[in-house]
Coordinates of C-alpha atoms and ligand atoms in Angstrom, one line a residue:
X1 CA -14.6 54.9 -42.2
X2 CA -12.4 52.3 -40.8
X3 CA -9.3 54.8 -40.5
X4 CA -11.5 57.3 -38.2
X5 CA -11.6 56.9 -34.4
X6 CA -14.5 56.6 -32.8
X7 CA -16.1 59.8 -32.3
X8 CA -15.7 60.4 -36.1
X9 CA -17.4 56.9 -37.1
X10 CA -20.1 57.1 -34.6
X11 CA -21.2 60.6 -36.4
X12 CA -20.6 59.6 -39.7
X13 CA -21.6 56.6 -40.6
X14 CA -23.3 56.5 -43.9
X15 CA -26.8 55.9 -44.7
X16 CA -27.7 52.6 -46.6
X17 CA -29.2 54.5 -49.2
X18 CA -28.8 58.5 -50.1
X19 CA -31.9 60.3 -48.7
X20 CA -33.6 61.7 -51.8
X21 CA -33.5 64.9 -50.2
X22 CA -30.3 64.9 -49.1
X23 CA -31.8 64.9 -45.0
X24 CA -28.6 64.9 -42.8
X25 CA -30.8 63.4 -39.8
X26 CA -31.4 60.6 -40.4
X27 CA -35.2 60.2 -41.8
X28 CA -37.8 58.5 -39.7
X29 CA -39.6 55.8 -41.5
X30 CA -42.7 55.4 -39.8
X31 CA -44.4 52.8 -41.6
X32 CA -45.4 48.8 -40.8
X33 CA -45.5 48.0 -44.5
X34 CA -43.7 48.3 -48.3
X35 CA -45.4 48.3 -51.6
X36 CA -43.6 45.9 -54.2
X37 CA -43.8 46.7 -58.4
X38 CA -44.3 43.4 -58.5
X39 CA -45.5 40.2 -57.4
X40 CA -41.5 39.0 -57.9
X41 CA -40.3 41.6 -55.9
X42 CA -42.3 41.1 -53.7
X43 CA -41.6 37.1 -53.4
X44 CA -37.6 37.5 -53.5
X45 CA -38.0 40.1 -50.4
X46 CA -40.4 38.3 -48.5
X47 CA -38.4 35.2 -48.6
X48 CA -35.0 36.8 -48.0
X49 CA -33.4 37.2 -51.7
X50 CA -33.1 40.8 -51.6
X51 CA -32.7 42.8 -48.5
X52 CA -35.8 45.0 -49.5
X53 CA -37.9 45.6 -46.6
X54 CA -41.3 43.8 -45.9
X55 CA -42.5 44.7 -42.7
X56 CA -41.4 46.5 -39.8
X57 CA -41.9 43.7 -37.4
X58 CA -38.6 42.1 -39.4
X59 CA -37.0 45.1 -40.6
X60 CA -37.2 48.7 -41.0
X61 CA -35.1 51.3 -42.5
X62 CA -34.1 53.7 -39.3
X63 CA -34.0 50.7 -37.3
X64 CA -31.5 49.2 -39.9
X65 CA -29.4 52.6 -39.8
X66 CA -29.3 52.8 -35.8
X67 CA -27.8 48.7 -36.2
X68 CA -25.4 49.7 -39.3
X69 CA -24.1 52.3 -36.9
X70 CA -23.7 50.0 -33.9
X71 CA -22.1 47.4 -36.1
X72 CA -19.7 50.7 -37.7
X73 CA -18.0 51.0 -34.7
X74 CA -18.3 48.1 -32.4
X75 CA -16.4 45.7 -35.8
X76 CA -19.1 43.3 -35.2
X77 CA -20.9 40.8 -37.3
X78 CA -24.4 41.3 -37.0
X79 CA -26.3 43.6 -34.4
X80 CA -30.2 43.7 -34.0
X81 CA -32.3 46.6 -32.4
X82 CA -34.8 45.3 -30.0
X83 CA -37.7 47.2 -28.4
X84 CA -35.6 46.6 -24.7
X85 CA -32.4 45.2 -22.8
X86 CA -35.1 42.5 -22.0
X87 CA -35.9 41.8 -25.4
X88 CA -32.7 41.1 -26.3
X89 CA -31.8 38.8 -23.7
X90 CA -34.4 36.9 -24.1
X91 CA -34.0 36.9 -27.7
X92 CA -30.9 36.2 -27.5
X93 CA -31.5 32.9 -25.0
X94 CA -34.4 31.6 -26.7
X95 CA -32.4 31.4 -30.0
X96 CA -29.3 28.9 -28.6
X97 CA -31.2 27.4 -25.5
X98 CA -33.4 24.3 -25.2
X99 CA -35.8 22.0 -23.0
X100 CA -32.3 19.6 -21.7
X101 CA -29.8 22.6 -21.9
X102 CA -28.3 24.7 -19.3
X103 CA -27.1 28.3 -19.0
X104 CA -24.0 29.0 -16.3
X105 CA -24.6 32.2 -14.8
X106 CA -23.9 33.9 -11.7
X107 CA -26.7 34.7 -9.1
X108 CA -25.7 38.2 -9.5
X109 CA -28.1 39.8 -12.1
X110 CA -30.3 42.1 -12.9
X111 CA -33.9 41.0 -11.3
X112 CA -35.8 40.9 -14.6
X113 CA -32.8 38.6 -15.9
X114 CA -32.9 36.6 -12.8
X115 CA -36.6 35.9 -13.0
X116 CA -36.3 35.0 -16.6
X117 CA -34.1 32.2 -16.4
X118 CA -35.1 31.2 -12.8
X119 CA -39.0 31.1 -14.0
X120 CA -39.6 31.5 -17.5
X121 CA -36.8 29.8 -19.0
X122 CA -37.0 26.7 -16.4
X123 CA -40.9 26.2 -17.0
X124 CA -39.7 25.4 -20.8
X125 CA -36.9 22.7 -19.3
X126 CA -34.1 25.7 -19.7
X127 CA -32.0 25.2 -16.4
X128 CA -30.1 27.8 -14.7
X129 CA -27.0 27.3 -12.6
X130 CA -25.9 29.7 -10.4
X131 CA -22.6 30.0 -9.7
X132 CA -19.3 32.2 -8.3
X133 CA -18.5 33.6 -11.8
X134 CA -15.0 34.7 -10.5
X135 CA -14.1 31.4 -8.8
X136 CA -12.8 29.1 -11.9
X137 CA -12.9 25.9 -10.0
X138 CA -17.4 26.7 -9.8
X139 CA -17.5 27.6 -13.7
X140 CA -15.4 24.3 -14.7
X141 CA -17.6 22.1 -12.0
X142 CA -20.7 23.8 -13.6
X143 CA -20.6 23.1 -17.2
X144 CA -21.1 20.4 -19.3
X145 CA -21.9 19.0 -22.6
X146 CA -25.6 20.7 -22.5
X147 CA -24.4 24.2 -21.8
X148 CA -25.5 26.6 -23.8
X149 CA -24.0 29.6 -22.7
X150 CA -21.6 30.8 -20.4
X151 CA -23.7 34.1 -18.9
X152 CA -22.8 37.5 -17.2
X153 CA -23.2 41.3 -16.3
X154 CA -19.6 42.4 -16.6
X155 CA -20.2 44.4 -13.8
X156 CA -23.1 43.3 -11.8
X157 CA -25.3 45.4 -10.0
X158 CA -25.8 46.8 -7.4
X159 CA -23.0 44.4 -5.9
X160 CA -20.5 45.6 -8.6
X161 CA -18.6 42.2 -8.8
X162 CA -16.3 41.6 -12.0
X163 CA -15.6 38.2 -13.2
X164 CA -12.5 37.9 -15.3
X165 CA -13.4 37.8 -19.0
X166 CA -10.5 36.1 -20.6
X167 CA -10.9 33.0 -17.9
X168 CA -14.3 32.2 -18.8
X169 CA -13.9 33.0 -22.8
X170 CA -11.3 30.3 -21.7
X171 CA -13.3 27.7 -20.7
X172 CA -16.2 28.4 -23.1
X173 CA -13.9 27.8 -26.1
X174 CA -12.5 24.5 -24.9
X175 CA -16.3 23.4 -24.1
X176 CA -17.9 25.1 -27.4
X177 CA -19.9 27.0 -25.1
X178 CA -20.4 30.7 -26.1
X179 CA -20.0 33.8 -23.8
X180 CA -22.5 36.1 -23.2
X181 CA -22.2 39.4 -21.8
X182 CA -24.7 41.7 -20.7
X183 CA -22.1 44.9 -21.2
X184 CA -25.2 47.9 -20.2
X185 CA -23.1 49.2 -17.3
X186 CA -20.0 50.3 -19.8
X187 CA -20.5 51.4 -23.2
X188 CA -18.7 49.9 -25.9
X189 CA -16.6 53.2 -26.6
X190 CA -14.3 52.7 -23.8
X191 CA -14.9 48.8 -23.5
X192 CA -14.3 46.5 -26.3
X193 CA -16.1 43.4 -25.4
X194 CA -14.4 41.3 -28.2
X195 CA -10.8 41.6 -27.2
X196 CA -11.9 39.9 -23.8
X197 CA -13.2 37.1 -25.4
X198 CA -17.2 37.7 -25.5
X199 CA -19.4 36.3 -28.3
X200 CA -22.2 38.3 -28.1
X201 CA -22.7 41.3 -26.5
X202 CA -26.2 42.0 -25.1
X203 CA -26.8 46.1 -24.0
X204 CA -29.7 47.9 -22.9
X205 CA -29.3 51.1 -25.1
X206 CA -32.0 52.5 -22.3
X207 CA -28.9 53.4 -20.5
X208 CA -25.6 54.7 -22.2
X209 CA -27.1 54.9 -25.6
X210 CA -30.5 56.8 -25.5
X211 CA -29.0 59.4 -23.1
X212 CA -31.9 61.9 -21.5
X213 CA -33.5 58.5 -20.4
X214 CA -35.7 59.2 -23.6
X215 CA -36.6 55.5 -24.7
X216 CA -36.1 51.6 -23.9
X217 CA -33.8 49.8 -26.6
X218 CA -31.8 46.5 -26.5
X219 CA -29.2 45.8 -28.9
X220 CA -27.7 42.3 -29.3
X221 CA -24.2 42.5 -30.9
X222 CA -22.5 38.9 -32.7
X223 CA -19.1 39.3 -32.9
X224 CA -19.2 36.2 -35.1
X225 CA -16.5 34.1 -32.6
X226 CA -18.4 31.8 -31.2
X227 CA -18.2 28.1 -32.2
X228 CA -21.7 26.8 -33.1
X229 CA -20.9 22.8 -34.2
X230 CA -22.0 21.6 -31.2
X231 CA -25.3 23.6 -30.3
X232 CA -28.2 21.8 -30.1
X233 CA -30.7 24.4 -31.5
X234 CA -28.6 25.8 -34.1
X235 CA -27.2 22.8 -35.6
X236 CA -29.1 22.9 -39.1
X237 CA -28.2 26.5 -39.2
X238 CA -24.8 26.1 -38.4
X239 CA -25.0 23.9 -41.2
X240 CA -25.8 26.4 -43.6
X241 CA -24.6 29.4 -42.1
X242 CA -21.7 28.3 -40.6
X243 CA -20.5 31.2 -37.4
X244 CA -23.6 33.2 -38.3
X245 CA -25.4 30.5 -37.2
X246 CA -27.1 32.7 -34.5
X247 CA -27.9 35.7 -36.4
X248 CA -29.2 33.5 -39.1
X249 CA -31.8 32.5 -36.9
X250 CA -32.1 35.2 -34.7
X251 CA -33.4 37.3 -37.8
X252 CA -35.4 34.6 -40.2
X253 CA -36.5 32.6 -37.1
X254 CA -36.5 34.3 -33.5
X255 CA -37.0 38.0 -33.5
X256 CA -40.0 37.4 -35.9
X257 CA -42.0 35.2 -34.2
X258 CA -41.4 36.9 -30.2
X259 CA -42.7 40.4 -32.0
X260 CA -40.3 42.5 -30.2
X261 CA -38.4 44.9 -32.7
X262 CA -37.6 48.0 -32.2
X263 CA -39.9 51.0 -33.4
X264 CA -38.1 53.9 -36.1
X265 CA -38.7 56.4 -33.0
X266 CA -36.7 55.2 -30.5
X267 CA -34.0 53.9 -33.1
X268 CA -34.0 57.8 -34.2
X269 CA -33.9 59.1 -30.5
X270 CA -31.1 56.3 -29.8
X271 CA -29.0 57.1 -33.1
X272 CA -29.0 60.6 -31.9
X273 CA -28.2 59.5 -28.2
X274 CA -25.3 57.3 -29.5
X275 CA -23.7 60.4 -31.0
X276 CA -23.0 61.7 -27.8
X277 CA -23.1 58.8 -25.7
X278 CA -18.7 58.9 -25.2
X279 CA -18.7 62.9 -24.3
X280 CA -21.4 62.2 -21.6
X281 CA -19.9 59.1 -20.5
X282 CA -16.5 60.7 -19.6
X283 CA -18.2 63.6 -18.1
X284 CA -20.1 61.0 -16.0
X285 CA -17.7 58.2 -15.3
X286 CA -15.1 61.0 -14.0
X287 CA -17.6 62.7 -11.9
X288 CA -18.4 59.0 -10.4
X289 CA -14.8 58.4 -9.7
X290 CA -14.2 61.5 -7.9
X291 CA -17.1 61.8 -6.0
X292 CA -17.1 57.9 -5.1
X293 CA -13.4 58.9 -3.2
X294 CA -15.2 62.1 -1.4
X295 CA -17.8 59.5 -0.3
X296 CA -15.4 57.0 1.1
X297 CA -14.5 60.1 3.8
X298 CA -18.0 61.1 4.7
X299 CA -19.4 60.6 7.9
X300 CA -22.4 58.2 8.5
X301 CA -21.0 56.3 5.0
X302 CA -20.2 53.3 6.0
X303 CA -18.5 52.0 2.4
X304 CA -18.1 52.6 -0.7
X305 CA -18.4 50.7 -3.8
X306 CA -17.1 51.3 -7.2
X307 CA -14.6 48.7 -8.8
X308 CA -12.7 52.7 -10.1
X309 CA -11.2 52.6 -6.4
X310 CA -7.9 51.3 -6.0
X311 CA -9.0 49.9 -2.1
X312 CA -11.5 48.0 -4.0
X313 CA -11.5 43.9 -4.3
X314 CA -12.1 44.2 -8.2
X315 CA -9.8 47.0 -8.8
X316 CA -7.2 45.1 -10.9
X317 CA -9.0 43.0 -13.1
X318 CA -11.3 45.8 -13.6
X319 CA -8.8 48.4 -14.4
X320 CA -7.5 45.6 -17.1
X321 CA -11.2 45.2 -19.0
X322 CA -12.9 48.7 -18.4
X323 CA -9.9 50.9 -17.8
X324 CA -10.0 53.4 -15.3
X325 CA -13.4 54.5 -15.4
X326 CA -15.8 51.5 -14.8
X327 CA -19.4 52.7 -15.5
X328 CA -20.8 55.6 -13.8
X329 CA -22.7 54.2 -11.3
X330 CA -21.9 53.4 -7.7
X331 CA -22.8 52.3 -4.1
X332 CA -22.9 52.9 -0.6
X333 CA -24.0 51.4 2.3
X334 CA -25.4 53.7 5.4
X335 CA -26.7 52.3 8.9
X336 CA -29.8 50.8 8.2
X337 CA -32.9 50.6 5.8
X338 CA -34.7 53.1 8.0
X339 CA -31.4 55.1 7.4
X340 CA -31.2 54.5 3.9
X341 CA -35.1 55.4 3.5
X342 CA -34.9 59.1 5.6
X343 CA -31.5 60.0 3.5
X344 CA -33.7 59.6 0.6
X345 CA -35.9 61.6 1.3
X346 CA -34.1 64.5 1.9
X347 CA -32.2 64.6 -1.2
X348 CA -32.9 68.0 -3.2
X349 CA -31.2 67.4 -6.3
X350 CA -30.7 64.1 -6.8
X351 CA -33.6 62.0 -8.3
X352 CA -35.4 59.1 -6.7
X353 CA -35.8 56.6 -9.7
X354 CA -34.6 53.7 -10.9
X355 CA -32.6 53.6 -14.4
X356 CA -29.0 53.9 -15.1
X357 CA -27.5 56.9 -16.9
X358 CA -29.4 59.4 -17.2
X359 CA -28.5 62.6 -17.5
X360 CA -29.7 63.3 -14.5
X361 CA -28.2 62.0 -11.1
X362 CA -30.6 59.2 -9.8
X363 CA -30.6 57.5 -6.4
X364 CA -32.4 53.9 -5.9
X365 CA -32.7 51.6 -2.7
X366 CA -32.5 48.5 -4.5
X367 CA -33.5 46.1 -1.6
X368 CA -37.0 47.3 -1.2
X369 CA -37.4 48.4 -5.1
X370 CA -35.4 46.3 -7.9
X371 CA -35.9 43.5 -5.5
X372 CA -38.8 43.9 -3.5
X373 CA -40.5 41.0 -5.2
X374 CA -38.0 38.7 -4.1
X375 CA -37.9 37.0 -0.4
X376 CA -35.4 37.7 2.3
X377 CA -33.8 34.9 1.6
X378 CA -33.5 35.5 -2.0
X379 CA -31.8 38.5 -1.2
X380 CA -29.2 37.1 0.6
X381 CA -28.6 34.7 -1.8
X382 CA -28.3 37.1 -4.5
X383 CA -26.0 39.9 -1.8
X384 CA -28.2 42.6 -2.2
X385 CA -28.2 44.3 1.2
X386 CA -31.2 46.5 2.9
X387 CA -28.2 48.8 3.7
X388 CA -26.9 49.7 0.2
X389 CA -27.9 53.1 -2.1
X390 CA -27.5 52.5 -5.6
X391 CA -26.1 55.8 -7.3
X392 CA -26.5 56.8 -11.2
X393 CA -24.0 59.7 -11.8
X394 CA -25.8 62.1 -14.0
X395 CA -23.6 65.4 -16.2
X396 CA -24.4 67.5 -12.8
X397 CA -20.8 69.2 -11.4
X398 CA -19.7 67.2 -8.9
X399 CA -20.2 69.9 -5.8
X400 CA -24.0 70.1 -6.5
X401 CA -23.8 65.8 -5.8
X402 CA -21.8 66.1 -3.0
X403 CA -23.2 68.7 -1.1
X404 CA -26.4 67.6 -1.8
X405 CA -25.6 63.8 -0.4
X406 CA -23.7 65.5 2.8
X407 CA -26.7 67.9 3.6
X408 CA -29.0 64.2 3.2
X409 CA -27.4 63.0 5.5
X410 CA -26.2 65.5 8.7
X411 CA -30.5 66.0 8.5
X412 CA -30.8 61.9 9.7
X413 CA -28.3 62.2 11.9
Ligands
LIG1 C1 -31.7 48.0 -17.4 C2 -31.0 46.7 -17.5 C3 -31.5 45.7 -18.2 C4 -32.9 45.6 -18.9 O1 -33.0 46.6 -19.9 P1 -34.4 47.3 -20.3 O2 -34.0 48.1 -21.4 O3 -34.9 48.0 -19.1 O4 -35.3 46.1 -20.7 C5 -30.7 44.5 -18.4 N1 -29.5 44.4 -17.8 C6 -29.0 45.5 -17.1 C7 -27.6 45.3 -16.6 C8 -29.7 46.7 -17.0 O5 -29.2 47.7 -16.3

């Protein structure tokens, strides 16, 4: 399949075994367990000899297929199918973390990742630092000898900030620290995390992936590259397993014991979602583009943000790693909260609701929602602004968005 471009390996990747029946979907299996023909079999699976399946907590059939497929056409190593984008980051940071060690990151993230590392992680001796990802100076003055990862969104959001890949994959390989990108707001069909350096690539498959919003999925994606030798937690695996040190215990150690594997429904509603995930993405990403230029002319908008613009601060570097369509989401800010809150509610066609790329056009005001748990202070910290509309551009034409956002907002004029 190696010779075919993308949208034929995405659709044709081959099943690890023929269906019996010769099923061109690909069959759900919904089952927890597997009968062995005997007590051998059943040893030499059990303790990893064979790659039979056990139990569905570890492995599973459709769950394998949906990771074959994601492995198929992103060239990586290893991928594993968690049951959410939150899964697999913290998955993926229990398995190379400990109490001592410290992850760089910046303090823009996503609020569930934020409050992982700032709370969960740190009550097991896991410190965060939060630096400017983009200044090179911060990152060089931030790690040290117990770093265990080098963190980031590649585009953070809502604040849409790009940090530049290659100069952090930079650093991490003269440290031995590995990079870690959380890649959900560009799928990998027009991104290819690898080239810019990145270890492992962490994506909620929510997003992109499932499509219609139909499921919550996390994949975690080893591209093999990162240099283990010097990793506290993975040493004895590194040992034996040499780059796959991660995966190694990711699968026979981690994923097992946190429970959190993906189920053979969503990895069939995902599998199906990936098929069309680069035809809705262009639709979407181009309709984001356009629209986010409309926007910028539009009285009572007071910016714009979406890196696509060439006015944009981020333009350049992220025209270089994403291309020229960088996700399909963007930002604006209006007058005020109360503003923001009345524009809301008159929308007609676009959806209030969080999540990223749907189908469906969806319009979120992160201050009060994503981060409403957070203080005032916190907010500030982490730039999110009372001001700023998040936008998720759905497959709708662009003059159903437009109008609808103009007739929003000449009625809280
Ligand atoms: C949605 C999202 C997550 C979390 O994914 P879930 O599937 O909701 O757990 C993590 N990172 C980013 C950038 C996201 O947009």
């Amino acid at each position: 399949m190696e010779d075919f471009s993308f949208e034929a390996r995405v659709l044709h990747t081959p099943y690890q075994k023929p269906d019996i029946y010769g099923a061109l979907s690909m069959p759900v299996y919904n089952t927890a367990a597997y009968e062995f023909e005997t007590a051998e079999a059943m040893e030499a699976a059990f303790c990893g000899h064979t790659t039979d399946h056990a139990y569905s907590r570890i492995t599973n059939p459709t769950v394998q297929y949906f990771e074959d497929r994601v492995r198929a056409i992103t060239n990586a190593v290893s991928v594993t199918a968690l049951n959410s984008g939150m899964a697999a980051i913290t998955n993926t940071l229990i398995a190379l973390t400990h109490a001592g060690g410290n992850i760089v990151t910046s303090p823009h993230l996503f609020g569930n990742t934020f409050s992982l590392m700032k709370n969960t992680l740190a009550a097991f001796g896991v410190e965060t630092r939060f630096c400017d990802l983009t200044n090179e100076e911060e990152v060089r003055d931030n790690v040290d000898l117990n770093t265990c990862a080098i963190f980031l969104e590649v585009i953070t959001n809502p604040q849409l900030e790009v940090a530049d890949l290659r100069m952090l994959s930079f650093i991490g390989k003269e440290f031995r620290i590995p990079l870690i990108a959380d890649t959900t707001v560009v799928p990998f069909s027009v991104f290819h995390a690898s080239d810019f350096g990145v270890d492992i690539e962490i994506i909620s498959s929510t997003k992109y992936i499932s499509g219609g919003a139909t499921s919550i999925g996390g994949l975690i994606i080893d591209y093999g590259t990162a240099d283990w030798s010097h990793s506290i937690p993975l040493k004895h695996w590194y040992e034996q397993f040499g780059s796959n040190a991660f995966t190694a215990r990711m699968r026979k150690e981690i994923h097992r014991n946190l429970g959190a594997y993906m189920t053979p429904q969503v990895a069939y509603m995902q599998t199906l979602g990936l098929e069309t995930m680069q035809v809705r993405f262009n639709h979407q990403a181009s309709t984001c583009l356009e629209l986010a230029k409309c926007l910028q002319k539009l009285a009572g908008i007071e910016s714009v943000n979406y890196t696509g613009l060439e006015n944009n601060p981020f333009y350049t570097i992220s025209t270089t790693q994403f291309g020229i369509y960088p996700g399909a989401m963007l930002t604006f800010d209006l007058a005020s909260r109360e503003v923001c809150f009345a524009f809301m509610n008159k929308l007609k066609l676009i959806r209030r609701a969080t999540n990223l790329f749907d189908n469906k056009t969806l319009a979120i005001h992160p201050a009060s929602t994503i981060y409403g748990g957070f203080t005032e202070e916190q907010r500030k910290a982490m730039d999110i602004s009372q001001q700023t509309i998040r936008l998720s551009v759905g497959l709708e034409s662009i003059d159903d968005l437009y109008n609808d956002i103009r007739q929003a907002l000449d009625s809280v004029k």
